Short mmCIF file of C-alpha atoms in Angstrom, two decimals:
data_model
loop_
_atom_site.label_atom_id
_atom_site.label_comp_id
_atom_site.label_asym_id
_atom_site.label_seq_id
_atom_site.Cartn_x
_atom_site.Cartn_y
_atom_site.Cartn_z
CA UNK Y 1 -14.63 116.87 -8.55
CA UNK Y 2 -17.87 116.51 -6.56
CA UNK Y 3 -20.12 119.11 -6.00
CA UNK Y 4 -21.23 119.76 -2.64
CA UNK Y 5 -24.25 118.12 -2.41
CA UNK Y 6 -22.78 114.69 -3.67
CA UNK Y 7 -19.64 114.99 -1.68
CA UNK Y 8 -21.93 115.12 1.97
CA UNK Y 9 -20.46 111.05 2.47
CA UNK Y 10 -23.38 109.20 4.14
CA UNK Y 11 -21.01 106.46 5.80
CA UNK Y 12 -21.52 108.46 9.19
CA UNK Y 13 -24.87 110.03 8.81
CA UNK Y 14 -26.68 107.35 7.53
CA UNK Y 15 -26.13 104.89 10.49
CA UNK Y 16 -26.92 107.42 13.00
CA UNK Y 17 -24.50 106.03 15.40
CA UNK Y 18 -25.02 106.43 18.98
CA UNK Y 19 -21.13 106.93 19.45
CA UNK Y 20 -18.68 108.43 16.71
CA UNK Y 21 -15.12 108.53 17.26
CA UNK Y 22 -13.17 111.48 15.43
CA UNK Y 23 -8.86 111.50 15.21
CA UNK Y 24 -7.15 114.54 14.45
CA UNK Y 25 -3.51 114.49 13.50
CA UNK Y 26 -0.73 116.61 12.95
CA UNK Y 27 2.49 117.61 13.69
CA UNK Y 28 2.71 120.53 16.44
CA UNK Y 29 2.14 123.72 15.87
CA UNK Y 30 -1.07 122.77 13.52
CA UNK Y 31 -3.58 123.91 15.69
CA UNK Y 32 -4.92 120.25 16.05
CA UNK Y 33 -6.15 120.77 19.76
CA UNK Y 34 -7.59 123.87 19.29
CA UNK Y 35 -9.58 122.19 16.10
CA UNK Y 36 -10.38 119.15 18.20
CA UNK Y 37 -11.87 121.96 21.06
CA UNK Y 38 -14.08 123.40 18.45
CA UNK Y 39 -15.52 120.20 17.31
CA UNK Y 40 -16.28 119.00 21.18
CA UNK Y 41 -17.78 122.32 22.05
CA UNK Y 42 -19.93 122.58 19.19
CA UNK Y 43 -21.36 118.95 19.39
CA UNK Y 44 -22.05 119.92 23.56
CA UNK Y 45 -23.62 122.49 22.08
CA UNK Y 46 -26.48 121.08 20.20
CA UNK Y 47 -26.90 118.82 22.82
CA UNK Y 48 -24.62 115.70 22.35
CA UNK Y 49 -22.21 114.26 25.25
CA UNK Y 50 -18.90 114.72 24.26
CA UNK Y 51 -15.09 113.99 25.72
CA UNK Y 52 -11.96 114.98 24.14
CA UNK Y 53 -8.26 113.85 24.64
CA UNK Y 54 -5.12 115.12 23.30
CA UNK Y 55 -1.62 113.87 24.07
CA UNK Y 56 1.22 116.00 25.15
CA UNK Y 57 4.79 115.26 25.61
CA UNK Y 58 8.64 114.95 23.20
CA UNK Y 59 6.35 113.01 20.68
CA UNK Y 60 3.84 115.93 20.56
CA UNK Y 61 6.83 118.72 19.98
CA UNK Y 62 8.28 116.72 17.31
CA UNK Y 63 6.60 113.95 14.80
CA UNK Y 64 2.91 113.43 14.48
CA UNK Y 65 0.45 114.50 17.56
CA UNK Y 66 -3.32 113.83 17.88
CA UNK Y 67 -6.43 115.37 19.45
CA UNK Y 68 -9.51 113.22 19.75
CA UNK Y 69 -13.17 113.70 19.97
CA UNK Y 70 -15.79 110.92 21.37
CA UNK Y 71 -19.31 112.30 20.19
CA UNK Y 72 -22.44 110.22 21.67
CA UNK Y 73 -26.77 110.24 22.26
CA UNK Y 74 -25.84 109.24 25.76
CA UNK Y 75 -22.60 109.20 28.62
CA UNK Y 76 -19.59 108.22 26.95
CA UNK Y 77 -18.23 105.58 28.89
CA UNK Y 78 -15.25 104.57 27.42
CA UNK Y 79 -13.14 107.78 26.54
CA UNK Y 80 -10.82 106.61 23.97
CA UNK Y 81 -10.63 106.03 20.26
CA UNK Y 82 -10.06 102.82 19.18
CA UNK Y 83 -11.49 102.49 15.41
CA UNK Y 84 -12.07 106.06 14.15
CA UNK Y 85 -15.28 106.62 12.22
CA UNK Y 86 -13.06 109.92 11.16
CA UNK Y 87 -9.70 110.59 10.83
CA UNK Y 88 -7.41 113.82 9.87
CA UNK Y 89 -3.65 113.97 9.31
CA UNK Y 90 -2.54 117.25 8.66
CA UNK Y 91 1.35 115.82 8.10
CA UNK Y 92 2.98 113.22 6.62
CA UNK Y 93 4.30 111.96 9.61
CA UNK Y 94 0.48 111.97 11.22
CA UNK Y 95 -0.74 109.93 8.41
CA UNK Y 96 2.32 107.49 8.56
CA UNK Y 97 1.56 107.10 11.78
CA UNK Y 98 -2.18 106.66 11.95
CA UNK Y 99 -3.43 105.66 8.55
CA UNK Y 100 -3.07 101.77 9.12
CA UNK Y 101 -5.56 102.54 11.92
CA UNK Y 102 -8.26 103.70 10.47
CA UNK Y 103 -10.81 101.02 9.50
CA UNK Y 104 -12.54 100.32 6.40
CA UNK Y 105 -15.65 101.88 5.90
CA UNK Y 106 -13.86 104.95 7.73
CA UNK Y 107 -13.10 107.96 6.30
CA UNK Y 108 -9.28 109.34 6.31
CA UNK Y 109 -8.86 112.83 5.53
CA UNK Y 110 -5.31 114.74 4.35
CA UNK Y 111 -4.05 117.40 3.04
CA UNK Y 112 -3.26 116.67 -0.51
CA UNK Y 113 -0.66 119.35 -0.48
CA UNK Y 114 1.21 118.22 2.62
CA UNK Y 115 0.58 114.65 2.63
CA UNK Y 116 1.22 111.65 -0.20
CA UNK Y 117 -0.71 109.01 0.81
CA UNK Y 118 1.44 106.00 1.05
CA UNK Y 119 1.09 104.22 3.96
CA UNK Y 120 -1.78 101.54 4.02
CA UNK Y 121 -5.23 101.84 4.97
CA UNK Y 122 -8.46 100.56 4.57
CA UNK Y 123 -10.56 103.46 4.68
CA UNK Y 124 -11.49 106.05 2.23
CA UNK Y 125 -8.94 108.81 1.41
CA UNK Y 126 -10.41 111.94 0.78
CA UNK Y 127 -7.89 114.86 0.19
CA UNK Y 128 -7.85 118.56 0.59
CA UNK Y 129 -5.58 121.10 -0.50
CA UNK Y 130 -6.18 123.13 3.10
CA UNK Y 131 -3.31 124.37 3.71
CA UNK Y 132 -3.02 125.79 0.11
CA UNK Y 133 -6.48 127.42 0.38
CA UNK Y 134 -5.35 129.19 3.93
CA UNK Y 135 -2.13 130.80 1.87
CA UNK Y 136 -3.35 131.11 -1.39
CA UNK Y 137 -6.69 132.78 -0.65
CA UNK Y 138 -6.04 134.14 3.01
CA UNK Y 139 -2.28 134.39 3.31
CA UNK Y 140 -2.17 132.72 6.72
CA UNK Y 141 -1.10 128.88 6.84
CA UNK Y 142 -2.37 129.09 10.58
CA UNK Y 143 -5.53 128.69 9.51
CA UNK Y 144 -5.30 125.16 7.72
CA UNK Y 145 -6.80 123.56 10.67
CA UNK Y 146 -9.99 125.48 10.23
CA UNK Y 147 -10.32 125.02 6.76
CA UNK Y 148 -9.73 121.09 7.77
CA UNK Y 149 -11.87 121.29 10.21
CA UNK Y 150 -15.25 122.61 8.22
CA UNK Y 151 -14.55 120.40 5.09
CA UNK Y 152 -14.41 117.23 7.30
CA UNK Y 153 -16.97 118.59 9.30
CA UNK Y 154 -19.05 119.36 6.45
CA UNK Y 155 -18.60 115.96 4.21
CA UNK Y 156 -18.95 113.71 7.03
CA UNK Y 157 -21.63 115.53 8.68
CA UNK Y 158 -20.20 115.51 12.06
CA UNK Y 159 -21.74 119.06 13.01
CA UNK Y 160 -24.51 121.55 11.47
CA UNK Y 161 -22.55 124.68 10.25
CA UNK Y 162 -24.26 126.76 12.80
CA UNK Y 163 -23.21 125.16 15.65
CA UNK Y 164 -19.31 125.26 14.47
CA UNK Y 165 -19.33 128.87 13.58
CA UNK Y 166 -20.83 129.77 17.21
CA UNK Y 167 -18.04 127.65 18.60
CA UNK Y 168 -15.34 129.86 17.20
CA UNK Y 169 -17.08 132.67 18.03
CA UNK Y 170 -16.69 131.44 21.61
CA UNK Y 171 -13.32 130.49 21.42
CA UNK Y 172 -11.20 132.68 19.10
CA UNK Y 173 -9.68 135.79 20.42
CA UNK Y 174 -11.69 138.68 18.78
CA UNK Y 175 -8.78 139.55 16.70
CA UNK Y 176 -8.58 136.79 14.70
CA UNK Y 177 -12.16 136.19 14.38
CA UNK Y 178 -12.76 137.44 11.13
CA UNK Y 179 -9.80 135.46 9.61
CA UNK Y 180 -10.80 132.33 11.37
CA UNK Y 181 -14.46 132.43 9.85
CA UNK Y 182 -13.24 133.52 6.71
CA UNK Y 183 -11.10 130.18 6.87
CA UNK Y 184 -14.10 128.29 7.95
CA UNK Y 185 -16.15 129.21 4.77
CA UNK Y 186 -13.77 128.59 2.82
CA UNK Y 187 -13.60 125.04 4.03
CA UNK Y 188 -17.15 123.79 4.99
CA UNK Y 189 -18.43 122.25 1.64
CA UNK Y 190 -15.02 122.45 -0.20
CA UNK Y 191 -14.37 120.57 -3.34
CA UNK Y 192 -12.49 117.59 -2.31
CA UNK Y 193 -11.08 114.42 -4.32
CA UNK Y 194 -11.54 110.75 -3.42
CA UNK Y 195 -10.08 107.19 -3.95
CA UNK Y 196 -10.71 104.17 -1.98
CA UNK Y 197 -8.17 103.07 0.65
CA UNK P 1 -2.23 124.82 59.99
CA UNK P 2 0.91 123.34 59.02
CA UNK P 3 4.04 124.99 57.70
CA UNK P 4 5.00 124.70 54.16
CA UNK P 5 7.70 122.26 54.43
CA UNK P 6 5.20 119.84 56.61
CA UNK P 7 2.08 120.41 54.46
CA UNK P 8 4.28 118.32 51.55
CA UNK P 9 2.48 115.10 50.86
CA UNK P 10 4.90 112.20 50.40
CA UNK P 11 2.35 110.07 48.59
CA UNK P 12 3.26 110.91 45.69
CA UNK P 13 6.42 111.97 45.24
CA UNK P 14 8.03 109.33 47.45
CA UNK P 15 6.29 106.14 45.41
CA UNK P 16 8.02 108.02 42.29
CA UNK P 17 5.51 106.38 40.33
CA UNK P 18 5.88 105.70 36.61
CA UNK P 19 1.96 107.15 36.22
CA UNK P 20 0.12 109.93 37.90
CA UNK P 21 -3.60 109.90 37.05
CA UNK P 22 -4.73 114.07 38.31
CA UNK P 23 -8.53 114.52 38.04
CA UNK P 24 -9.61 118.26 38.20
CA UNK P 25 -13.09 118.40 38.82
CA UNK P 26 -15.98 121.45 39.70
CA UNK P 27 -18.68 123.46 37.79
CA UNK P 28 -18.59 124.70 34.34
CA UNK P 29 -17.07 128.12 34.27
CA UNK P 30 -14.77 127.59 36.80
CA UNK P 31 -11.52 127.07 34.55
CA UNK P 32 -10.99 123.42 35.19
CA UNK P 33 -10.03 122.89 31.30
CA UNK P 34 -7.42 125.56 31.59
CA UNK P 35 -6.14 124.03 34.36
CA UNK P 36 -5.78 121.17 33.38
CA UNK P 37 -4.19 122.44 30.31
CA UNK P 38 -1.26 124.19 32.42
CA UNK P 39 -0.41 121.13 34.63
CA UNK P 40 -0.63 118.91 31.12
CA UNK P 41 1.76 121.25 29.38
CA UNK P 42 4.13 122.02 32.18
CA UNK P 43 4.52 118.40 32.44
CA UNK P 44 5.15 117.91 29.11
CA UNK P 45 7.74 120.64 28.87
CA UNK P 46 9.78 118.76 31.45
CA UNK P 47 10.21 116.00 29.53
CA UNK P 48 7.13 114.15 30.81
CA UNK P 49 4.66 111.87 28.68
CA UNK P 50 0.91 114.03 28.90
CA UNK P 51 -2.64 112.90 27.93
CA UNK P 52 -5.45 114.96 28.87
CA UNK P 53 -9.04 114.42 28.78
CA UNK P 54 -12.24 116.41 29.26
CA UNK P 55 -15.60 116.07 29.12
CA UNK P 56 -18.15 118.20 27.79
CA UNK P 57 -22.03 117.88 27.66
CA UNK P 58 -25.23 118.69 29.09
CA UNK P 59 -23.75 117.81 32.74
CA UNK P 60 -20.49 119.30 31.91
CA UNK P 61 -22.73 122.92 31.48
CA UNK P 62 -24.79 122.00 34.51
CA UNK P 63 -23.62 120.23 37.38
CA UNK P 64 -20.16 118.77 38.20
CA UNK P 65 -17.46 118.54 35.01
CA UNK P 66 -14.40 116.99 35.46
CA UNK P 67 -11.16 117.38 33.11
CA UNK P 68 -8.32 114.54 33.87
CA UNK P 69 -4.22 114.28 33.03
CA UNK P 70 -2.31 111.55 33.09
CA UNK P 71 1.11 112.18 33.54
CA UNK P 72 4.08 109.41 32.87
CA UNK P 73 7.67 108.78 32.55
CA UNK P 74 6.94 106.41 29.26
CA UNK P 75 3.94 106.38 27.09
CA UNK P 76 0.70 106.61 27.85
CA UNK P 77 -1.01 103.51 26.89
CA UNK P 78 -4.14 104.01 28.64
CA UNK P 79 -5.56 107.86 28.90
CA UNK P 80 -8.83 106.82 31.53
CA UNK P 81 -8.24 107.86 34.87
CA UNK P 82 -9.28 104.73 37.41
CA UNK P 83 -7.94 105.36 40.31
CA UNK P 84 -6.97 109.65 40.57
CA UNK P 85 -3.43 109.89 43.05
CA UNK P 86 -4.72 113.78 43.07
CA UNK P 87 -8.20 115.08 42.85
CA UNK P 88 -9.22 118.49 42.97
CA UNK P 89 -13.37 119.41 43.67
CA UNK P 90 -13.85 122.96 43.21
CA UNK P 91 -18.04 122.86 44.21
CA UNK P 92 -20.20 120.85 46.09
CA UNK P 93 -21.57 119.25 43.17
CA UNK P 94 -18.06 117.96 42.22
CA UNK P 95 -17.37 116.50 45.48
CA UNK P 96 -20.61 115.14 46.01
CA UNK P 97 -19.92 113.02 42.31
CA UNK P 98 -16.12 112.19 42.59
CA UNK P 99 -15.39 111.57 46.31
CA UNK P 100 -16.03 108.04 46.64
CA UNK P 101 -14.04 107.51 43.70
CA UNK P 102 -10.65 108.94 44.94
CA UNK P 103 -9.14 105.93 46.72
CA UNK P 104 -7.45 104.85 50.10
CA UNK P 105 -3.84 106.59 49.79
CA UNK P 106 -4.64 109.73 47.27
CA UNK P 107 -5.27 113.15 47.69
CA UNK P 108 -8.31 114.86 47.65
CA UNK P 109 -8.08 118.57 47.86
CA UNK P 110 -11.11 120.71 47.82
CA UNK P 111 -12.14 124.68 48.27
CA UNK P 112 -12.44 124.86 51.95
CA UNK P 113 -14.89 127.79 51.56
CA UNK P 114 -17.41 126.19 48.43
CA UNK P 115 -17.68 122.42 49.89
CA UNK P 116 -18.63 120.95 52.90
CA UNK P 117 -16.78 117.36 53.04
CA UNK P 118 -20.31 115.70 53.46
CA UNK P 119 -19.59 112.61 51.04
CA UNK P 120 -17.70 109.54 52.07
CA UNK P 121 -14.29 108.99 50.52
CA UNK P 122 -11.21 106.80 51.41
CA UNK P 123 -8.33 109.82 50.55
CA UNK P 124 -7.14 112.20 52.44
CA UNK P 125 -8.89 115.13 52.73
CA UNK P 126 -6.90 118.53 51.83
CA UNK P 127 -8.77 122.01 51.95
CA UNK P 128 -7.68 125.44 51.04
CA UNK P 129 -9.78 128.45 50.77
CA UNK P 130 -8.54 129.03 47.31
CA UNK P 131 -11.85 130.97 46.06
CA UNK P 132 -11.52 133.31 49.34
CA UNK P 133 -7.82 133.88 48.80
CA UNK P 134 -8.92 134.99 44.94
CA UNK P 135 -11.67 137.53 46.19
CA UNK P 136 -10.02 139.14 49.47
CA UNK P 137 -5.80 139.02 48.21
CA UNK P 138 -7.22 139.55 44.10
CA UNK P 139 -10.57 140.87 44.10
CA UNK P 140 -11.17 138.31 41.51
CA UNK P 141 -13.14 134.60 41.24
CA UNK P 142 -12.15 133.85 38.52
CA UNK P 143 -8.33 132.93 39.47
CA UNK P 144 -9.44 130.31 42.06
CA UNK P 145 -8.54 128.07 39.71
CA UNK P 146 -4.69 128.87 39.37
CA UNK P 147 -4.50 129.22 43.21
CA UNK P 148 -6.06 125.61 43.52
CA UNK P 149 -3.17 124.51 40.85
CA UNK P 150 -0.83 126.10 42.60
CA UNK P 151 -1.43 124.97 46.02
CA UNK P 152 -2.39 121.13 45.19
CA UNK P 153 0.99 121.08 42.43
CA UNK P 154 2.98 122.26 45.01
CA UNK P 155 1.77 119.96 48.07
CA UNK P 156 1.44 116.94 46.21
CA UNK P 157 4.80 117.53 44.15
CA UNK P 158 3.43 117.47 40.65
CA UNK P 159 6.00 119.52 39.25
CA UNK P 160 8.23 122.45 40.00
CA UNK P 161 6.87 125.72 40.22
CA UNK P 162 9.08 126.71 37.24
CA UNK P 163 7.68 125.01 34.67
CA UNK P 164 4.25 125.31 35.95
CA UNK P 165 4.53 129.19 35.92
CA UNK P 166 6.39 129.08 32.06
CA UNK P 167 2.94 127.41 30.85
CA UNK P 168 1.37 129.98 32.74
CA UNK P 169 3.25 132.68 30.23
CA UNK P 170 2.71 130.29 27.12
CA UNK P 171 -1.11 129.95 27.33
CA UNK P 172 -2.73 132.87 29.44
CA UNK P 173 -3.25 135.57 27.30
CA UNK P 174 -1.10 139.11 27.60
CA UNK P 175 -3.43 140.90 29.22
CA UNK P 176 -4.34 138.55 32.33
CA UNK P 177 -0.91 136.93 33.03
CA UNK P 178 -0.23 139.77 35.96
CA UNK P 179 -3.12 138.74 37.68
CA UNK P 180 -2.63 134.97 37.13
CA UNK P 181 1.03 135.21 38.02
CA UNK P 182 0.00 136.57 41.32
CA UNK P 183 -2.65 133.59 41.88
CA UNK P 184 0.23 131.35 41.14
CA UNK P 185 2.18 132.91 43.65
CA UNK P 186 -0.76 133.00 46.51
CA UNK P 187 -1.64 129.63 45.77
CA UNK P 188 2.17 127.71 45.29
CA UNK P 189 2.83 126.40 49.01
CA UNK P 190 -0.14 127.93 50.78
CA UNK P 191 -1.46 126.48 54.03
CA UNK P 192 -3.66 123.31 53.95
CA UNK P 193 -5.98 121.78 56.48
CA UNK P 194 -5.78 117.99 56.57
CA UNK P 195 -7.78 115.44 57.64
CA UNK P 196 -8.14 111.80 56.79
CA UNK P 197 -10.72 110.16 54.64
#
């Protein structure tokens, strides 16, 4: 397992891109939309332009659902995510649906306990035991999304910890904040396993 | 003032469109995103495919911000709102920015106490005293968004009352639910004033 400093993927950070496309996917109830909202809010507060898009419908209730965030230094003209720089898959159905759309050079994060990365992808595969950490360390699977968001945000260099923590404080109801902040600390810089896509 | 039955605009309902584009706009803090979330959630629960998009950033904090909902009978291929069928403007800045983008044949709702419809628009202009109703009837300007959402949803025939009420019950914290349900009832079918764009 790489240490934290080594685990920072240079892909997104070094390119200093004008536009970063992030796709978060999972099953209904896994808190994908909240994770996207937190990332969008934190990015906006740090001075960037952000557009967030989420889908609802029969599909979102049953199988794989997604929420997307486009982060840009300038106004976002085109809100659609066509070639995600960062993808998260929290369920097998989400992986099977979206892995093939993650391009070469992009980062694909998945829950290593919930997903067997069987589908074809050109992206770098990065696994983390997000759901397992949530259950074993906090006894609450409901914060799997926060652990995963913190893990990928730190690893991909999407946002600084303070901005994301502040977004949690603004967005999470007071009685759940302590749990969510603990989940955030568990995920930020956590060990991840890597393989080429 | 037209009566409720007469105020039902046939534009959206009669065409039975495969795709309805809704743009809600206002200033930061007016609850535009919550209104869009409620409409999206209610529409999805009633069996339609929905994509919701919102912007964050320096612009959203200061001037006019928007949240958009695309409602479709089939999968939404293109989530961007290009020619809104329904537009809501809750602030002058939002009206000045988005009125010109509301096409002929579309419905443009605005708060008649907060907005002077000075900008050019081809849309049908439909005003309602949403903020005034919120303050005078409920003593809370914070539910202006819910009154406006209920008013335009009933007037444009976007969704049935029961579905939208259910979405409120799912999305609004318990301690604010009674206030929000009262706001909903105030807005649903309320009197609106009309003029051609």
